JSON list of C-alpha atoms in Angstrom, two decimals:
[
{"chain": "T", "resi": 6, "resn": "UNK", "atom": "CA", "xyz": [16.85, -12.99, 37.02]},
{"chain": "T", "resi": 7, "resn": "UNK", "atom": "CA", "xyz": [17.63, -9.92, 34.92]},
{"chain": "T", "resi": 8, "resn": "UNK", "atom": "CA", "xyz": [21.38, -10.47, 35.39]},
{"chain": "T", "resi": 9, "resn": "UNK", "atom": "CA", "xyz": [21.08, -14.05, 34.21]},
{"chain": "T", "resi": 10, "resn": "UNK", "atom": "CA", "xyz": [19.20, -12.90, 31.12]},
{"chain": "T", "resi": 11, "resn": "UNK", "atom": "CA", "xyz": [21.70, -10.18, 30.43]},
{"chain": "T", "resi": 12, "resn": "UNK", "atom": "CA", "xyz": [24.51, -12.76, 30.53]},
{"chain": "T", "resi": 13, "resn": "UNK", "atom": "CA", "xyz": [22.58, -14.92, 28.08]},
{"chain": "T", "resi": 14, "resn": "UNK", "atom": "CA", "xyz": [22.72, -12.11, 25.52]},
{"chain": "T", "resi": 15, "resn": "UNK", "atom": "CA", "xyz": [26.31, -11.02, 26.22]},
{"chain": "T", "resi": 16, "resn": "UNK", "atom": "CA", "xyz": [27.41, -12.93, 23.12]},
{"chain": "T", "resi": 17, "resn": "UNK", "atom": "CA", "xyz": [25.15, -10.70, 21.01]},
{"chain": "T", "resi": 18, "resn": "UNK", "atom": "CA", "xyz": [26.58, -7.57, 22.67]},
{"chain": "T", "resi": 19, "resn": "UNK", "atom": "CA", "xyz": [30.14, -8.77, 22.13]},
{"chain": "T", "resi": 20, "resn": "UNK", "atom": "CA", "xyz": [29.57, -9.73, 18.50]},
{"chain": "T", "resi": 21, "resn": "UNK", "atom": "CA", "xyz": [27.98, -6.40, 17.56]},
{"chain": "T", "resi": 22, "resn": "UNK", "atom": "CA", "xyz": [30.44, -4.32, 19.58]},
{"chain": "T", "resi": 23, "resn": "UNK", "atom": "CA", "xyz": [33.43, -5.98, 17.93]},
{"chain": "T", "resi": 24, "resn": "UNK", "atom": "CA", "xyz": [31.89, -6.05, 14.45]},
{"chain": "T", "resi": 25, "resn": "UNK", "atom": "CA", "xyz": [32.18, -2.28, 14.18]},
{"chain": "T", "resi": 26, "resn": "UNK", "atom": "CA", "xyz": [29.93, -1.86, 11.16]},
{"chain": "T", "resi": 27, "resn": "UNK", "atom": "CA", "xyz": [27.27, 0.83, 10.87]},
{"chain": "T", "resi": 28, "resn": "UNK", "atom": "CA", "xyz": [24.86, -1.90, 9.73]},
{"chain": "T", "resi": 29, "resn": "UNK", "atom": "CA", "xyz": [24.94, -5.60, 10.57]},
{"chain": "T", "resi": 30, "resn": "UNK", "atom": "CA", "xyz": [22.72, -8.30, 9.08]},
{"chain": "T", "resi": 31, "resn": "UNK", "atom": "CA", "xyz": [22.49, -11.63, 10.89]},
{"chain": "T", "resi": 32, "resn": "UNK", "atom": "CA", "xyz": [20.54, -14.70, 9.83]},
{"chain": "T", "resi": 33, "resn": "UNK", "atom": "CA", "xyz": [18.76, -16.84, 12.38]},
{"chain": "T", "resi": 34, "resn": "UNK", "atom": "CA", "xyz": [21.23, -19.62, 11.49]},
{"chain": "T", "resi": 35, "resn": "UNK", "atom": "CA", "xyz": [24.12, -17.31, 12.40]},
{"chain": "T", "resi": 36, "resn": "UNK", "atom": "CA", "xyz": [22.44, -16.57, 15.72]},
{"chain": "T", "resi": 37, "resn": "UNK", "atom": "CA", "xyz": [22.15, -20.31, 16.36]},
{"chain": "T", "resi": 38, "resn": "UNK", "atom": "CA", "xyz": [25.73, -21.14, 15.39]},
{"chain": "T", "resi": 39, "resn": "UNK", "atom": "CA", "xyz": [27.66, -18.07, 16.53]},
{"chain": "T", "resi": 40, "resn": "UNK", "atom": "CA", "xyz": [25.70, -16.58, 19.39]},
{"chain": "T", "resi": 41, "resn": "UNK", "atom": "CA", "xyz": [23.61, -19.34, 20.93]},
{"chain": "T", "resi": 42, "resn": "UNK", "atom": "CA", "xyz": [25.54, -22.54, 20.20]},
{"chain": "T", "resi": 43, "resn": "UNK", "atom": "CA", "xyz": [24.15, -24.34, 23.26]},
{"chain": "T", "resi": 44, "resn": "UNK", "atom": "CA", "xyz": [20.51, -23.27, 23.22]},
{"chain": "T", "resi": 45, "resn": "UNK", "atom": "CA", "xyz": [19.81, -21.84, 19.77]},
{"chain": "T", "resi": 46, "resn": "UNK", "atom": "CA", "xyz": [17.81, -18.70, 19.15]},
{"chain": "T", "resi": 47, "resn": "UNK", "atom": "CA", "xyz": [14.66, -18.68, 21.34]},
{"chain": "T", "resi": 48, "resn": "UNK", "atom": "CA", "xyz": [11.60, -20.08, 19.54]},
{"chain": "T", "resi": 49, "resn": "UNK", "atom": "CA", "xyz": [9.64, -16.87, 20.13]},
{"chain": "T", "resi": 50, "resn": "UNK", "atom": "CA", "xyz": [12.32, -14.92, 18.25]},
{"chain": "T", "resi": 51, "resn": "UNK", "atom": "CA", "xyz": [11.52, -16.99, 15.16]},
{"chain": "T", "resi": 52, "resn": "UNK", "atom": "CA", "xyz": [7.75, -16.47, 15.32]},
{"chain": "T", "resi": 53, "resn": "UNK", "atom": "CA", "xyz": [7.11, -13.15, 17.08]},
{"chain": "T", "resi": 54, "resn": "UNK", "atom": "CA", "xyz": [8.43, -9.91, 15.62]},
{"chain": "T", "resi": 55, "resn": "UNK", "atom": "CA", "xyz": [7.86, -8.24, 19.03]},
{"chain": "T", "resi": 56, "resn": "UNK", "atom": "CA", "xyz": [10.76, -10.28, 20.44]},
{"chain": "T", "resi": 57, "resn": "UNK", "atom": "CA", "xyz": [13.04, -8.05, 18.35]},
{"chain": "T", "resi": 58, "resn": "UNK", "atom": "CA", "xyz": [11.62, -4.77, 19.72]},
{"chain": "T", "resi": 59, "resn": "UNK", "atom": "CA", "xyz": [14.24, -2.25, 20.86]},
{"chain": "T", "resi": 60, "resn": "UNK", "atom": "CA", "xyz": [12.80, -2.34, 24.37]},
{"chain": "T", "resi": 61, "resn": "UNK", "atom": "CA", "xyz": [15.15, -2.48, 27.36]},
{"chain": "T", "resi": 62, "resn": "UNK", "atom": "CA", "xyz": [12.20, -2.84, 29.75]},
{"chain": "T", "resi": 63, "resn": "UNK", "atom": "CA", "xyz": [11.73, -6.50, 28.81]},
{"chain": "T", "resi": 64, "resn": "UNK", "atom": "CA", "xyz": [14.96, -8.34, 29.66]},
{"chain": "T", "resi": 65, "resn": "UNK", "atom": "CA", "xyz": [13.42, -11.70, 28.77]},
{"chain": "T", "resi": 66, "resn": "UNK", "atom": "CA", "xyz": [13.70, -10.62, 25.15]},
{"chain": "T", "resi": 67, "resn": "UNK", "atom": "CA", "xyz": [16.95, -10.01, 23.31]},
{"chain": "T", "resi": 68, "resn": "UNK", "atom": "CA", "xyz": [17.05, -6.21, 23.33]},
{"chain": "T", "resi": 69, "resn": "UNK", "atom": "CA", "xyz": [19.72, -6.03, 26.06]},
{"chain": "T", "resi": 70, "resn": "UNK", "atom": "CA", "xyz": [22.10, -7.79, 23.69]},
{"chain": "T", "resi": 71, "resn": "UNK", "atom": "CA", "xyz": [22.00, -5.20, 20.94]},
{"chain": "T", "resi": 72, "resn": "UNK", "atom": "CA", "xyz": [21.13, -2.08, 22.96]},
{"chain": "T", "resi": 73, "resn": "UNK", "atom": "CA", "xyz": [24.17, -2.64, 25.21]},
{"chain": "T", "resi": 74, "resn": "UNK", "atom": "CA", "xyz": [26.29, -2.68, 22.05]},
{"chain": "T", "resi": 75, "resn": "UNK", "atom": "CA", "xyz": [24.63, 0.58, 20.87]},
{"chain": "T", "resi": 76, "resn": "UNK", "atom": "CA", "xyz": [22.69, -1.06, 18.06]},
{"chain": "T", "resi": 77, "resn": "UNK", "atom": "CA", "xyz": [19.01, -1.12, 17.25]},
{"chain": "T", "resi": 78, "resn": "UNK", "atom": "CA", "xyz": [16.93, -3.48, 15.14]},
{"chain": "T", "resi": 79, "resn": "UNK", "atom": "CA", "xyz": [15.75, -1.75, 11.97]},
{"chain": "T", "resi": 80, "resn": "UNK", "atom": "CA", "xyz": [14.38, -4.73, 10.06]},
{"chain": "T", "resi": 81, "resn": "UNK", "atom": "CA", "xyz": [13.16, -8.23, 10.93]},
{"chain": "T", "resi": 82, "resn": "UNK", "atom": "CA", "xyz": [12.17, -10.78, 8.32]},
{"chain": "T", "resi": 83, "resn": "UNK", "atom": "CA", "xyz": [10.68, -13.86, 10.00]},
{"chain": "T", "resi": 84, "resn": "UNK", "atom": "CA", "xyz": [9.95, -15.55, 6.66]},
{"chain": "T", "resi": 85, "resn": "UNK", "atom": "CA", "xyz": [13.50, -15.23, 5.33]},
{"chain": "T", "resi": 86, "resn": "UNK", "atom": "CA", "xyz": [14.96, -15.49, 8.86]},
{"chain": "T", "resi": 87, "resn": "UNK", "atom": "CA", "xyz": [17.23, -12.48, 9.16]},
{"chain": "T", "resi": 88, "resn": "UNK", "atom": "CA", "xyz": [17.57, -9.32, 11.23]},
{"chain": "T", "resi": 89, "resn": "UNK", "atom": "CA", "xyz": [19.23, -6.02, 10.36]},
{"chain": "T", "resi": 90, "resn": "UNK", "atom": "CA", "xyz": [20.84, -3.88, 13.06]},
{"chain": "T", "resi": 91, "resn": "UNK", "atom": "CA", "xyz": [22.00, -0.27, 12.72]},
{"chain": "T", "resi": 92, "resn": "UNK", "atom": "CA", "xyz": [24.54, 1.42, 14.96]},
{"chain": "T", "resi": 93, "resn": "UNK", "atom": "CA", "xyz": [22.88, 3.97, 17.22]},
{"chain": "T", "resi": 94, "resn": "UNK", "atom": "CA", "xyz": [24.15, 7.51, 17.11]},
{"chain": "T", "resi": 95, "resn": "UNK", "atom": "CA", "xyz": [25.14, 8.83, 20.52]},
{"chain": "T", "resi": 96, "resn": "UNK", "atom": "CA", "xyz": [22.71, 11.72, 20.11]},
{"chain": "T", "resi": 97, "resn": "UNK", "atom": "CA", "xyz": [19.78, 9.28, 20.24]},
{"chain": "T", "resi": 98, "resn": "UNK", "atom": "CA", "xyz": [20.47, 8.74, 23.92]},
{"chain": "T", "resi": 99, "resn": "UNK", "atom": "CA", "xyz": [20.47, 12.45, 24.78]},
{"chain": "T", "resi": 100, "resn": "UNK", "atom": "CA", "xyz": [16.81, 13.02, 23.91]}
]
């Protein structure tokens, strides 16, 4: 099950990894069109800020997608429908 979920979010990993910016802002519409063209962004992602938590222990949420690309969510705005990611510094993983 976890592998299947990880594959689902591979498009997020790929997009962030190839973007290369230190900060990336994506709208929910961009998620729908670019990253989840077949299924759209999960409904819970639009209504529950916890879905965006930087928590690798819950593969049913999207964190695998950005953590695998070495990004973390720094801001979520459910009302305006966008998310801001920052590139993780390698040192964060050494703690």
